[in-house]
């Protein structure tokens, strides 16, 4: 089968080493197809798989989970059932499914237990379904399960045009919250406005604090109730100036490369709640929360309450370009790899 193998740690986005022996990734055409490893195992023929910032960090060696080399990266995916174990009762060959794994989706086949798969309606867009679990799952657990976001609250989303940011904005609107999105550049601003965001801050020409305060004043609102932060760094520090008494901070990631300091004394005085959100660990500690979350998201997608915006789609051989789109912040929404002849670069 075709697979992307991480041979050594390094930058997979480097075009200078993409086809060189020093590249950390290698595309193999004859990697062994994984065998069914239990009576309830299901082998899925992958149609599409998602690139998340965490996947990029893992190949760099900067992620909290460091698998032994070599390994096949990849997490969320969608495809069709290719083979089933003798005790599988939930699925049959040909059924469309989606799921997520700790590793292994950057390959044309993957094996998982039937209990970890989610059935999809026939005719469902498999590329869109592959983009849903990690990005939308992260935002759903953060905003719905942890923050209990309500219609009376103001949500501030940093990095709002990225994969998790776009999902957070949409889930905020499903919850009927007042949503303020922060991004950089006219194209991203226009896209976010098209999603019905209440206010967008363009960091290329606006000051975050001044812009948000002006908007809040126009709506007779006191401040921000929930901060959704996948960025970190100086932007977090500035955003904290906008938080209400009793606000909640959702720590999603550090795309800026800088881990922010959230002062404990201010947290105490203002009665803030800080939530660390490592979505992947829910599979170990709270699997039922994760399963319910993905099922609700699939229902929302089917009803049209949320939409999956695919920014770029690539073939596996163009993986270095896909990682580059994430690294260079070229994406608005999700970056995908598709396992067919149409997976061409949209750059």
mmCIF file of C-alpha atoms in Angstrom:
data_model
loop_
_atom_site.group_PDB
_atom_site.id
_atom_site.type_symbol
_atom_site.label_atom_id
_atom_site.label_comp_id
_atom_site.label_asym_id
_atom_site.label_seq_id
_atom_site.Cartn_x
_atom_site.Cartn_y
_atom_site.Cartn_z
ATOM 1 C CA UNK A 1 0.000 0.000 0.000
ATOM 2 C CA UNK A 2 0.971 3.664 -0.245
ATOM 3 C CA UNK A 3 2.125 5.208 3.038
ATOM 4 C CA UNK A 4 3.996 8.180 4.441
ATOM 5 C CA UNK A 5 6.687 7.012 6.854
ATOM 6 C CA UNK A 6 8.529 9.274 9.280
ATOM 7 C CA UNK A 7 12.105 7.924 9.261
ATOM 8 C CA UNK A 8 13.712 10.613 11.409
ATOM 9 C CA UNK A 9 12.640 13.771 13.171
ATOM 10 C CA UNK A 10 12.777 16.998 11.185
ATOM 11 C CA UNK A 11 10.779 19.539 9.202
ATOM 12 C CA UNK A 12 8.473 17.760 6.701
ATOM 13 C CA UNK A 13 7.597 21.110 5.096
ATOM 14 C CA UNK A 14 11.089 21.723 3.750
ATOM 15 C CA UNK A 15 10.851 21.627 -0.048
ATOM 16 C CA UNK A 16 14.643 21.457 -0.290
ATOM 17 C CA UNK A 17 14.643 18.012 1.266
ATOM 18 C CA UNK A 18 11.266 16.728 0.093
ATOM 19 C CA UNK A 19 12.808 14.314 -2.409
ATOM 20 C CA UNK A 20 16.170 14.030 -0.742
ATOM 21 C CA UNK A 21 17.620 11.273 1.428
ATOM 22 C CA UNK A 22 17.754 13.728 4.335
ATOM 23 C CA UNK A 23 13.994 14.293 4.365
ATOM 24 C CA UNK A 24 12.318 13.136 7.589
ATOM 25 C CA UNK A 25 9.461 11.630 5.570
ATOM 26 C CA UNK A 26 9.395 9.023 2.842
ATOM 27 C CA UNK A 27 6.538 7.949 0.564
ATOM 28 C CA UNK A 28 6.518 4.192 0.097
ATOM 29 C CA UNK A 29 4.404 2.431 -2.529
ATOM 30 C CA UNK A 30 4.715 -1.138 -1.235
ATOM 31 C CA UNK A 31 4.265 -0.812 2.510
ATOM 32 C CA UNK A 32 2.583 -3.945 3.954
ATOM 33 C CA UNK A 33 -1.201 -3.713 4.227
ATOM 34 C CA UNK A 34 -2.104 -4.010 7.937
ATOM 35 C CA UNK A 35 -3.697 -7.302 8.961
ATOM 36 C CA UNK A 36 -6.852 -7.644 11.019
ATOM 37 C CA UNK A 37 -5.422 -8.047 14.529
ATOM 38 C CA UNK A 38 -8.547 -9.179 16.404
ATOM 39 C CA UNK A 39 -11.998 -10.690 15.719
ATOM 40 C CA UNK A 40 -13.553 -7.220 16.083
ATOM 41 C CA UNK A 41 -10.983 -5.403 13.939
ATOM 42 C CA UNK A 42 -11.968 -3.498 10.801
ATOM 43 C CA UNK A 43 -9.661 -2.556 7.931
ATOM 44 C CA UNK A 44 -10.583 0.741 6.291
ATOM 45 C CA UNK A 45 -9.533 1.877 2.833
ATOM 46 C CA UNK A 46 -8.690 5.503 3.494
ATOM 47 C CA UNK A 47 -10.228 8.052 1.146
ATOM 48 C CA UNK A 48 -8.895 11.163 2.898
ATOM 49 C CA UNK A 49 -6.953 12.111 5.991
ATOM 50 C CA UNK A 50 -6.477 15.398 7.764
ATOM 51 C CA UNK A 51 -3.328 17.374 8.516
ATOM 52 C CA UNK A 52 -3.362 18.954 11.946
ATOM 53 C CA UNK A 53 -0.738 21.159 13.525
ATOM 54 C CA UNK A 54 -0.127 18.373 16.051
ATOM 55 C CA UNK A 55 0.898 16.023 13.208
ATOM 56 C CA UNK A 56 3.437 18.576 12.019
ATOM 57 C CA UNK A 57 4.829 18.997 15.547
ATOM 58 C CA UNK A 58 5.076 15.220 15.984
ATOM 59 C CA UNK A 59 7.311 14.833 12.924
ATOM 60 C CA UNK A 60 9.399 17.767 14.133
ATOM 61 C CA UNK A 61 9.781 15.968 17.471
ATOM 62 C CA UNK A 62 8.111 18.803 19.375
ATOM 63 C CA UNK A 63 4.857 17.086 20.338
ATOM 64 C CA UNK A 64 4.083 15.675 23.791
ATOM 65 C CA UNK A 65 3.691 12.154 22.401
ATOM 66 C CA UNK A 66 6.871 10.837 20.769
ATOM 67 C CA UNK A 67 6.387 7.448 19.067
ATOM 68 C CA UNK A 68 9.450 5.312 18.285
ATOM 69 C CA UNK A 69 10.884 5.656 14.784
ATOM 70 C CA UNK A 70 9.953 4.799 12.128
ATOM 71 C CA UNK A 71 6.211 5.473 12.282
ATOM 72 C CA UNK A 72 3.286 6.371 10.034
ATOM 73 C CA UNK A 73 1.807 9.688 11.265
ATOM 74 C CA UNK A 74 -1.797 10.754 10.934
ATOM 75 C CA UNK A 75 -4.908 10.919 13.076
ATOM 76 C CA UNK A 76 -8.383 11.628 11.669
ATOM 77 C CA UNK A 77 -9.569 10.034 8.446
ATOM 78 C CA UNK A 78 -12.552 8.728 6.507
ATOM 79 C CA UNK A 79 -12.975 5.924 4.025
ATOM 80 C CA UNK A 80 -14.818 2.680 3.335
ATOM 81 C CA UNK A 81 -14.688 -0.658 5.111
ATOM 82 C CA UNK A 82 -12.335 -2.993 3.250
ATOM 83 C CA UNK A 83 -12.370 -6.084 5.504
ATOM 84 C CA UNK A 84 -13.910 -7.123 8.819
ATOM 85 C CA UNK A 85 -12.998 -9.540 11.587
ATOM 86 C CA UNK A 86 -15.082 -12.626 12.313
ATOM 87 C CA UNK A 87 -16.916 -10.999 15.243
ATOM 88 C CA UNK A 88 -17.634 -7.595 13.691
ATOM 89 C CA UNK A 89 -21.339 -6.779 13.924
ATOM 90 C CA UNK A 90 -21.513 -3.017 13.373
ATOM 91 C CA UNK A 91 -20.072 -2.745 9.868
ATOM 92 C CA UNK A 92 -19.842 -4.563 6.563
ATOM 93 C CA UNK A 93 -17.526 -4.218 3.591
ATOM 94 C CA UNK A 94 -18.252 -1.032 1.676
ATOM 95 C CA UNK A 95 -19.695 0.955 4.572
ATOM 96 C CA UNK A 96 -18.494 4.582 4.809
ATOM 97 C CA UNK A 97 -16.832 5.389 8.137
ATOM 98 C CA UNK A 98 -14.676 7.980 9.856
ATOM 99 C CA UNK A 99 -12.493 7.871 12.932
ATOM 100 C CA UNK A 100 -9.213 9.031 14.453
ATOM 101 C CA UNK A 101 -6.143 7.170 15.637
ATOM 102 C CA UNK A 102 -3.006 7.958 17.601
ATOM 103 C CA UNK A 103 -0.990 7.137 14.476
ATOM 104 C CA UNK A 104 -1.311 5.572 11.056
ATOM 105 C CA UNK A 105 -3.830 7.441 8.894
ATOM 106 C CA UNK A 106 -1.247 8.699 6.356
ATOM 107 C CA UNK A 107 -1.608 5.433 4.504
ATOM 108 C CA UNK A 108 -4.095 3.933 2.086
ATOM 109 C CA UNK A 109 -5.278 1.378 4.679
ATOM 110 C CA UNK A 110 -5.668 1.461 8.456
ATOM 111 C CA UNK A 111 -6.993 -1.091 10.986
ATOM 112 C CA UNK A 112 -9.025 -0.176 14.081
ATOM 113 C CA UNK A 113 -11.499 -1.884 16.364
ATOM 114 C CA UNK A 114 -15.143 -1.541 15.338
ATOM 115 C CA UNK A 115 -15.891 0.288 18.604
ATOM 116 C CA UNK A 116 -13.664 3.179 17.482
ATOM 117 C CA UNK A 117 -15.366 3.754 14.121
ATOM 118 C CA UNK A 118 -18.280 6.058 13.323
ATOM 119 C CA UNK A 119 -20.686 5.108 10.582
ATOM 120 C CA UNK A 120 -21.488 7.757 7.969
ATOM 121 C CA UNK A 121 -24.624 8.191 5.874
ATOM 122 C CA UNK A 122 -24.286 6.957 2.314
ATOM 123 C CA UNK A 123 -23.335 9.748 -0.037
ATOM 124 C CA UNK A 124 -21.540 11.642 2.737
ATOM 125 C CA UNK A 125 -18.552 13.701 1.586
ATOM 126 C CA UNK A 126 -15.676 11.569 2.869
ATOM 127 C CA UNK A 127 -13.096 14.340 2.551
ATOM 128 C CA UNK A 128 -15.234 16.585 4.761
ATOM 129 C CA UNK A 129 -15.858 13.762 7.232
ATOM 130 C CA UNK A 130 -12.114 13.139 7.481
ATOM 131 C CA UNK A 131 -11.595 16.773 8.486
ATOM 132 C CA UNK A 132 -14.106 16.686 11.321
ATOM 133 C CA UNK A 133 -12.938 14.556 14.294
ATOM 134 C CA UNK A 134 -9.816 16.334 15.601
ATOM 135 C CA UNK A 135 -10.448 20.007 14.733
ATOM 136 C CA UNK A 136 -14.182 20.099 15.407
ATOM 137 C CA UNK A 137 -13.870 17.512 18.185
ATOM 138 C CA UNK A 138 -11.340 19.688 20.004
ATOM 139 C CA UNK A 139 -13.575 22.749 19.809
ATOM 140 C CA UNK A 140 -16.732 20.864 20.716
ATOM 141 C CA UNK A 141 -15.247 19.294 23.845
ATOM 142 C CA UNK A 142 -13.668 22.617 24.802
ATOM 143 C CA UNK A 143 -16.678 24.864 24.269
ATOM 144 C CA UNK A 144 -19.621 22.560 24.952
ATOM 145 C CA UNK A 145 -18.280 20.065 27.488
ATOM 146 C CA UNK A 146 -15.702 22.133 29.382
ATOM 147 C CA UNK A 147 -16.801 25.774 29.089
ATOM 148 C CA UNK A 148 -20.555 25.091 28.788
ATOM 149 C CA UNK A 149 -20.806 28.012 26.382
ATOM 150 C CA UNK A 150 -24.239 29.691 26.379
ATOM 151 C CA UNK A 151 -26.108 32.301 24.367
ATOM 152 C CA UNK A 152 -25.545 34.963 27.025
ATOM 153 C CA UNK A 153 -21.742 34.788 26.690
ATOM 154 C CA UNK A 154 -19.057 36.434 24.574
ATOM 155 C CA UNK A 155 -16.530 34.083 22.939
ATOM 156 C CA UNK A 156 -13.142 35.332 21.712
ATOM 157 C CA UNK A 157 -11.378 32.989 19.266
ATOM 158 C CA UNK A 158 -7.682 33.522 18.533
ATOM 159 C CA UNK A 159 -6.247 32.024 15.331
ATOM 160 C CA UNK A 160 -9.801 31.933 14.050
ATOM 161 C CA UNK A 161 -9.010 31.123 10.396
ATOM 162 C CA UNK A 162 -7.058 27.941 11.167
ATOM 163 C CA UNK A 163 -8.456 24.416 11.411
ATOM 164 C CA UNK A 164 -9.514 24.516 15.068
ATOM 165 C CA UNK A 165 -10.292 28.229 14.906
ATOM 166 C CA UNK A 166 -12.852 27.849 12.125
ATOM 167 C CA UNK A 167 -14.486 25.018 14.052
ATOM 168 C CA UNK A 168 -14.601 27.070 17.268
ATOM 169 C CA UNK A 169 -16.235 29.998 15.498
ATOM 170 C CA UNK A 170 -18.953 27.784 14.036
ATOM 171 C CA UNK A 171 -19.633 25.936 17.280
ATOM 172 C CA UNK A 172 -19.825 29.285 19.053
ATOM 173 C CA UNK A 173 -22.564 30.349 16.656
ATOM 174 C CA UNK A 174 -24.409 27.028 17.089
ATOM 175 C CA UNK A 175 -24.399 27.799 20.839
ATOM 176 C CA UNK A 176 -25.790 31.284 19.977
ATOM 177 C CA UNK A 177 -22.885 33.044 21.697
ATOM 178 C CA UNK A 178 -21.551 36.425 20.598
ATOM 179 C CA UNK A 179 -18.438 35.435 18.626
ATOM 180 C CA UNK A 180 -15.365 37.621 18.131
ATOM 181 C CA UNK A 181 -12.781 36.177 15.732
ATOM 182 C CA UNK A 182 -9.122 37.163 15.478
ATOM 183 C CA UNK A 183 -7.138 36.563 12.283
ATOM 184 C CA UNK A 184 -4.651 38.236 9.973
ATOM 185 C CA UNK A 185 -5.304 39.377 6.392
ATOM 186 C CA UNK A 186 -8.262 40.515 4.312
ATOM 187 C CA UNK A 187 -9.017 37.102 2.795
ATOM 188 C CA UNK A 188 -9.301 35.448 6.217
ATOM 189 C CA UNK A 189 -11.389 38.314 7.562
ATOM 190 C CA UNK A 190 -13.874 38.045 4.687
ATOM 191 C CA UNK A 191 -14.135 34.296 5.133
ATOM 192 C CA UNK A 192 -14.860 34.642 8.848
ATOM 193 C CA UNK A 193 -17.504 37.265 8.169
ATOM 194 C CA UNK A 194 -19.169 34.817 5.782
ATOM 195 C CA UNK A 195 -19.572 32.425 8.736
ATOM 196 C CA UNK A 196 -21.724 34.974 10.559
ATOM 197 C CA UNK A 197 -19.119 36.047 13.104
ATOM 198 C CA UNK A 198 -20.262 39.062 15.117
ATOM 199 C CA UNK A 199 -16.924 40.879 14.944
ATOM 200 C CA UNK A 200 -13.552 40.179 13.279
ATOM 201 C CA UNK A 201 -10.228 41.695 14.311
ATOM 202 C CA UNK A 202 -7.645 41.904 11.509
ATOM 203 C CA UNK A 203 -4.273 41.892 13.238
ATOM 204 C CA UNK A 204 -2.559 43.119 10.086
ATOM 205 C CA UNK A 205 -4.033 46.584 10.604
ATOM 206 C CA UNK A 206 -5.961 46.605 13.899
ATOM 207 C CA UNK A 207 -5.092 46.529 17.584
ATOM 208 C CA UNK A 208 -6.768 43.613 19.350
ATOM 209 C CA UNK A 209 -7.666 45.433 22.571
ATOM 210 C CA UNK A 210 -8.924 48.625 20.934
ATOM 211 C CA UNK A 211 -10.971 46.822 18.280
ATOM 212 C CA UNK A 212 -12.657 44.427 20.724
ATOM 213 C CA UNK A 213 -13.385 47.153 23.295
ATOM 214 C CA UNK A 214 -15.009 49.305 20.636
ATOM 215 C CA UNK A 215 -17.207 46.415 19.527
ATOM 216 C CA UNK A 216 -18.162 45.486 23.101
ATOM 217 C CA UNK A 217 -19.137 49.080 23.805
ATOM 218 C CA UNK A 218 -21.323 49.172 20.679
ATOM 219 C CA UNK A 219 -23.201 46.115 21.973
ATOM 220 C CA UNK A 220 -23.312 47.317 25.596
ATOM 221 C CA UNK A 221 -21.256 44.292 26.662
ATOM 222 C CA UNK A 222 -18.769 44.306 29.525
ATOM 223 C CA UNK A 223 -16.099 41.911 28.259
ATOM 224 C CA UNK A 224 -15.156 38.420 27.085
ATOM 225 C CA UNK A 225 -16.512 35.383 28.944
ATOM 226 C CA UNK A 226 -14.644 32.592 27.139
ATOM 227 C CA UNK A 227 -11.196 32.823 25.516
ATOM 228 C CA UNK A 228 -10.396 30.067 23.007
ATOM 229 C CA UNK A 229 -6.625 30.095 22.542
ATOM 230 C CA UNK A 230 -4.734 27.852 20.102
ATOM 231 C CA UNK A 231 -2.062 30.527 19.566
ATOM 232 C CA UNK A 232 -0.357 31.443 22.843
ATOM 233 C CA UNK A 233 2.448 33.978 23.115
ATOM 234 C CA UNK A 234 1.915 37.737 23.274
ATOM 235 C CA UNK A 235 -1.600 37.471 21.851
ATOM 236 C CA UNK A 236 -2.747 35.550 24.940
ATOM 237 C CA UNK A 237 -1.353 38.251 27.215
ATOM 238 C CA UNK A 238 -3.198 40.951 25.299
ATOM 239 C CA UNK A 239 -6.436 38.962 25.157
ATOM 240 C CA UNK A 240 -6.446 38.513 28.949
ATOM 241 C CA UNK A 241 -6.961 42.271 29.297
ATOM 242 C CA UNK A 242 -10.393 41.799 27.749
ATOM 243 C CA UNK A 243 -11.676 39.067 30.074
ATOM 244 C CA UNK A 244 -14.604 39.502 32.427
ATOM 245 C CA UNK A 245 -14.663 38.564 36.094
ATOM 246 C CA UNK A 246 -15.373 34.813 36.167
ATOM 247 C CA UNK A 247 -14.141 34.261 32.601
ATOM 248 C CA UNK A 248 -12.861 30.948 31.278
ATOM 249 C CA UNK A 249 -9.615 30.421 29.373
ATOM 250 C CA UNK A 250 -9.356 27.406 27.075
ATOM 251 C CA UNK A 251 -5.713 26.517 26.443
ATOM 252 C CA UNK A 252 -5.796 24.688 23.090
ATOM 253 C CA UNK A 253 -2.245 25.022 21.760
ATOM 254 C CA UNK A 254 0.735 27.229 21.053
ATOM 255 C CA UNK A 255 0.868 27.865 17.305
ATOM 256 C CA UNK A 256 2.949 30.987 17.949
ATOM 257 C CA UNK A 257 5.710 28.791 19.345
ATOM 258 C CA UNK A 258 5.606 30.663 22.661
ATOM 259 C CA UNK A 259 3.942 29.274 25.793
ATOM 260 C CA UNK A 260 2.162 32.133 27.597
ATOM 261 C CA UNK A 261 2.184 32.860 31.307
ATOM 262 C CA UNK A 262 -1.251 33.143 32.925
ATOM 263 C CA UNK A 263 -0.646 34.913 36.260
ATOM 264 C CA UNK A 264 -2.087 32.971 39.185
ATOM 265 C CA UNK A 265 -2.681 36.138 41.209
ATOM 266 C CA UNK A 266 -4.860 37.703 38.504
ATOM 267 C CA UNK A 267 -6.623 34.371 37.995
ATOM 268 C CA UNK A 268 -7.443 34.398 41.719
ATOM 269 C CA UNK A 269 -8.596 38.012 41.932
ATOM 270 C CA UNK A 270 -10.752 37.796 38.792
ATOM 271 C CA UNK A 271 -12.030 34.279 39.548
ATOM 272 C CA UNK A 272 -10.928 32.950 36.165
ATOM 273 C CA UNK A 273 -11.075 29.278 35.296
ATOM 274 C CA UNK A 274 -8.219 27.934 33.146
ATOM 275 C CA UNK A 275 -8.938 24.747 31.203
ATOM 276 C CA UNK A 276 -6.095 22.767 29.668
ATOM 277 C CA UNK A 277 -7.543 20.875 26.712
ATOM 278 C CA UNK A 278 -5.556 17.943 25.337
ATOM 279 C CA UNK A 279 -8.273 16.366 23.217
ATOM 280 C CA UNK A 280 -6.417 13.141 22.394
ATOM 281 C CA UNK A 281 -6.166 12.079 26.036
ATOM 282 C CA UNK A 282 -9.964 11.885 26.276
ATOM 283 C CA UNK A 283 -9.813 8.570 24.432
ATOM 284 C CA UNK A 284 -7.961 7.151 27.453
ATOM 285 C CA UNK A 285 -9.646 8.995 30.317
ATOM 286 C CA UNK A 286 -13.142 9.944 29.074
ATOM 287 C CA UNK A 287 -13.854 7.948 25.892
ATOM 288 C CA UNK A 288 -17.625 8.326 26.218
ATOM 289 C CA UNK A 289 -17.292 12.125 26.089
ATOM 290 C CA UNK A 290 -15.289 11.857 22.888
ATOM 291 C CA UNK A 291 -17.716 9.440 21.256
ATOM 292 C CA UNK A 292 -20.768 11.529 22.138
ATOM 293 C CA UNK A 293 -19.004 14.641 20.874
ATOM 294 C CA UNK A 294 -18.156 13.188 17.460
ATOM 295 C CA UNK A 295 -21.665 11.783 17.053
ATOM 296 C CA UNK A 296 -23.218 15.161 17.799
ATOM 297 C CA UNK A 297 -20.843 16.844 15.351
ATOM 298 C CA UNK A 298 -21.751 14.362 12.605
ATOM 299 C CA UNK A 299 -25.412 15.129 13.296
ATOM 300 C CA UNK A 300 -24.723 18.872 13.102
ATOM 301 C CA UNK A 301 -22.851 18.404 9.827
ATOM 302 C CA UNK A 302 -25.722 16.397 8.353
ATOM 303 C CA UNK A 303 -28.195 19.111 9.421
ATOM 304 C CA UNK A 304 -26.038 21.864 7.948
ATOM 305 C CA UNK A 305 -25.374 23.541 11.316
ATOM 306 C CA UNK A 306 -21.623 23.316 10.681
ATOM 307 C CA UNK A 307 -19.700 23.192 7.423
ATOM 308 C CA UNK A 308 -16.225 21.817 6.764
ATOM 309 C CA UNK A 309 -14.082 24.275 4.852
ATOM 310 C CA UNK A 310 -11.285 22.528 2.945
ATOM 311 C CA UNK A 311 -8.530 25.012 2.184
ATOM 312 C CA UNK A 312 -6.079 22.724 0.342
ATOM 313 C CA UNK A 313 -6.172 19.105 -0.828
ATOM 314 C CA UNK A 314 -3.029 17.204 -1.834
ATOM 315 C CA UNK A 315 -1.945 13.758 -2.878
ATOM 316 C CA UNK A 316 0.328 11.823 -0.501
ATOM 317 C CA UNK A 317 3.329 12.528 -2.723
ATOM 318 C CA UNK A 318 2.691 16.255 -2.154
ATOM 319 C CA UNK A 319 2.765 15.896 1.637
ATOM 320 C CA UNK A 320 5.654 18.357 1.988
ATOM 321 C CA UNK A 321 3.468 21.013 0.336
ATOM 322 C CA UNK A 322 0.596 20.149 2.668
ATOM 323 C CA UNK A 323 2.792 20.600 5.733
ATOM 324 C CA UNK A 324 4.122 23.827 4.252
ATOM 325 C CA UNK A 325 0.569 25.194 3.967
ATOM 326 C CA UNK A 326 0.148 24.620 7.706
ATOM 327 C CA UNK A 327 3.589 25.879 8.688
ATOM 328 C CA UNK A 328 3.303 29.078 6.630
ATOM 329 C CA UNK A 329 -0.297 29.731 7.737
ATOM 330 C CA UNK A 330 -1.565 29.665 4.156
ATOM 331 C CA UNK A 331 -4.638 27.618 5.074
ATOM 332 C CA UNK A 332 -8.101 28.945 5.778
ATOM 333 C CA UNK A 333 -9.750 25.935 7.366
ATOM 334 C CA UNK A 334 -8.445 22.415 6.835
ATOM 335 C CA UNK A 335 -5.563 20.910 4.857
ATOM 336 C CA UNK A 336 -6.221 17.396 3.561
ATOM 337 C CA UNK A 337 -4.538 14.466 1.832
ATOM 338 C CA UNK A 338 -6.764 12.505 -0.557
ATOM 339 C CA UNK A 339 -6.004 9.010 -1.814
ATOM 340 C CA UNK A 340 -7.050 9.346 -5.421
ATOM 341 C CA UNK A 341 -5.800 10.818 -8.689
ATOM 342 C CA UNK A 342 -7.614 14.110 -8.029
ATOM 343 C CA UNK A 343 -5.635 15.025 -4.921
ATOM 344 C CA UNK A 344 -3.748 17.862 -6.590
ATOM 345 C CA UNK A 345 -2.287 20.930 -5.015
ATOM 346 C CA UNK A 346 -4.644 23.919 -4.850
ATOM 347 C CA UNK A 347 -1.864 26.394 -4.110
#
